[in-house]
Structure formats: structure tokens, C-alpha cells
Amino acid sequence: MLRGTEERWSPYRRALRKHDREHFDRLFEHGRSHADAAGYLNHQSVEIPLLMSVLVEHERRIADLERTVEELAVSQTMR
């Protein structure tokens, strides 16, 4: 189902600037990495679990970045 959604969005992807296409593709990679959890939902629309998967992945990445920034700030104050 996810592959079909990606195919339906292919005209949009083609219309994106080349440097934005890799970001677009990464969103679907996030969707694939959380496909097992999305499958449990069995939602009528594949886009809703896809969007939630992207949000979960972004939240994880933000938390990782915040942790890194905090660690850098602590190491700077120790100097």
C-alpha cells in the first residue's frame, strides 16, 4: 500500500527541485521503517499512518539533536 501511495505522489516528486527530492524520498523511508506499527493500525487511509510514521521519526531525530546540543553545552561549560 505504501508503494502505491509513493507511486501516486510521483508527479509531485518529479515537480520538486532536485535537491528536495532526496528529502521527499527520506519521508517514505521513514514510513517504511515504521510499516510494521502502521500495519497494526489497519487504517482506511495509508496516508495517516505514513504521516504518523514521519512524525515519530522526526520526533526521535529532534530528541537526539536536543541531547547532542545539551551534551555540547555541558562540555563547553566545563572548559
CSV table of C-alpha atoms in Angstrom, one decimal:
chain,number,residue,atom,x,y,z
A,1,MET,CA,0.0,0.0,0.0
A,2,LEU,CA,2.8,2.3,0.8
A,3,ARG,CA,4.5,1.7,-2.5
A,4,GLY,CA,1.2,2.6,-4.3
A,5,THR,CA,1.0,5.8,-2.3
A,6,GLU,CA,4.5,6.6,-3.3
A,7,GLU,CA,3.6,6.0,-6.9
A,8,ARG,CA,0.6,8.3,-6.7
A,9,TRP,CA,2.8,11.0,-5.4
A,10,SER,CA,5.4,10.5,-8.1
A,11,PRO,CA,4.2,13.5,-10.2
A,12,TYR,CA,4.6,15.7,-7.1
A,13,ARG,CA,8.1,14.3,-6.6
A,14,ARG,CA,9.1,15.0,-10.2
A,15,ALA,CA,7.9,18.6,-9.9
A,16,LEU,CA,10.2,19.1,-6.9
A,17,ARG,CA,13.6,20.7,-7.3
A,18,LYS,CA,16.3,18.1,-7.5
A,19,HIS,CA,17.7,18.9,-4.1
A,20,ASP,CA,14.3,18.4,-2.5
A,21,ARG,CA,13.6,15.0,-4.0
A,22,GLU,CA,16.1,13.3,-1.6
A,23,HIS,CA,14.1,14.8,1.4
A,24,PHE,CA,10.9,13.6,-0.1
A,25,ASP,CA,12.3,10.1,-0.6
A,26,ARG,CA,13.5,10.1,3.0
A,27,LEU,CA,9.9,10.7,4.2
A,28,PHE,CA,8.9,7.4,2.6
A,29,GLU,CA,11.9,5.7,4.0
A,30,HIS,CA,10.6,6.8,7.5
A,31,GLY,CA,7.2,5.3,6.5
A,32,ARG,CA,8.8,2.0,5.5
A,33,SER,CA,10.9,1.9,8.7
A,34,HIS,CA,7.6,2.1,10.8
A,35,ALA,CA,5.5,0.0,8.4
A,36,ASP,CA,5.0,-2.8,11.0
A,37,ALA,CA,3.5,-0.4,13.5
A,38,ALA,CA,1.4,1.2,10.8
A,39,GLY,CA,0.1,-2.2,9.7
A,40,TYR,CA,-1.3,-2.9,13.2
A,41,LEU,CA,-3.5,0.2,12.8
A,42,ASN,CA,-5.1,-1.1,9.6
A,43,HIS,CA,-6.3,2.4,8.8
A,44,GLN,CA,-8.6,3.1,5.8
A,45,SER,CA,-6.1,5.7,4.5
A,46,VAL,CA,-2.5,4.7,4.1
A,47,GLU,CA,-1.5,8.4,4.3
A,48,ILE,CA,-2.5,8.8,8.0
A,49,PRO,CA,-0.1,6.0,9.3
A,50,LEU,CA,2.5,7.3,6.9
A,51,LEU,CA,2.3,10.8,8.3
A,52,MET,CA,2.4,9.5,11.9
A,53,SER,CA,5.5,7.4,11.0
A,54,VAL,CA,7.2,10.5,9.6
A,55,LEU,CA,6.3,12.4,12.8
A,56,VAL,CA,7.6,9.7,15.1
A,57,GLU,CA,10.8,9.6,13.2
A,58,HIS,CA,11.2,13.4,13.2
A,59,GLU,CA,10.4,13.5,16.9
A,60,ARG,CA,13.1,10.9,17.5
A,61,ARG,CA,15.6,12.9,15.5
A,62,ILE,CA,14.7,16.1,17.3
A,63,ALA,CA,15.2,14.4,20.7
A,64,ASP,CA,18.6,13.1,19.5
A,65,LEU,CA,19.7,16.6,18.3
A,66,GLU,CA,18.5,18.2,21.6
A,67,ARG,CA,20.5,15.6,23.5
A,68,THR,CA,23.6,16.4,21.4
A,69,VAL,CA,23.2,20.1,21.9
A,70,GLU,CA,22.8,19.7,25.6
A,71,GLU,CA,25.9,17.5,25.8
A,72,LEU,CA,27.9,20.1,23.8
A,73,ALA,CA,26.6,22.9,26.1
A,74,VAL,CA,27.7,20.9,29.2
A,75,SER,CA,31.1,20.2,27.7
A,76,GLN,CA,31.6,23.9,26.9
A,77,THR,CA,30.8,25.0,30.4
A,78,MET,CA,33.3,22.5,31.8
A,79,ARG,CA,36.2,24.2,29.9
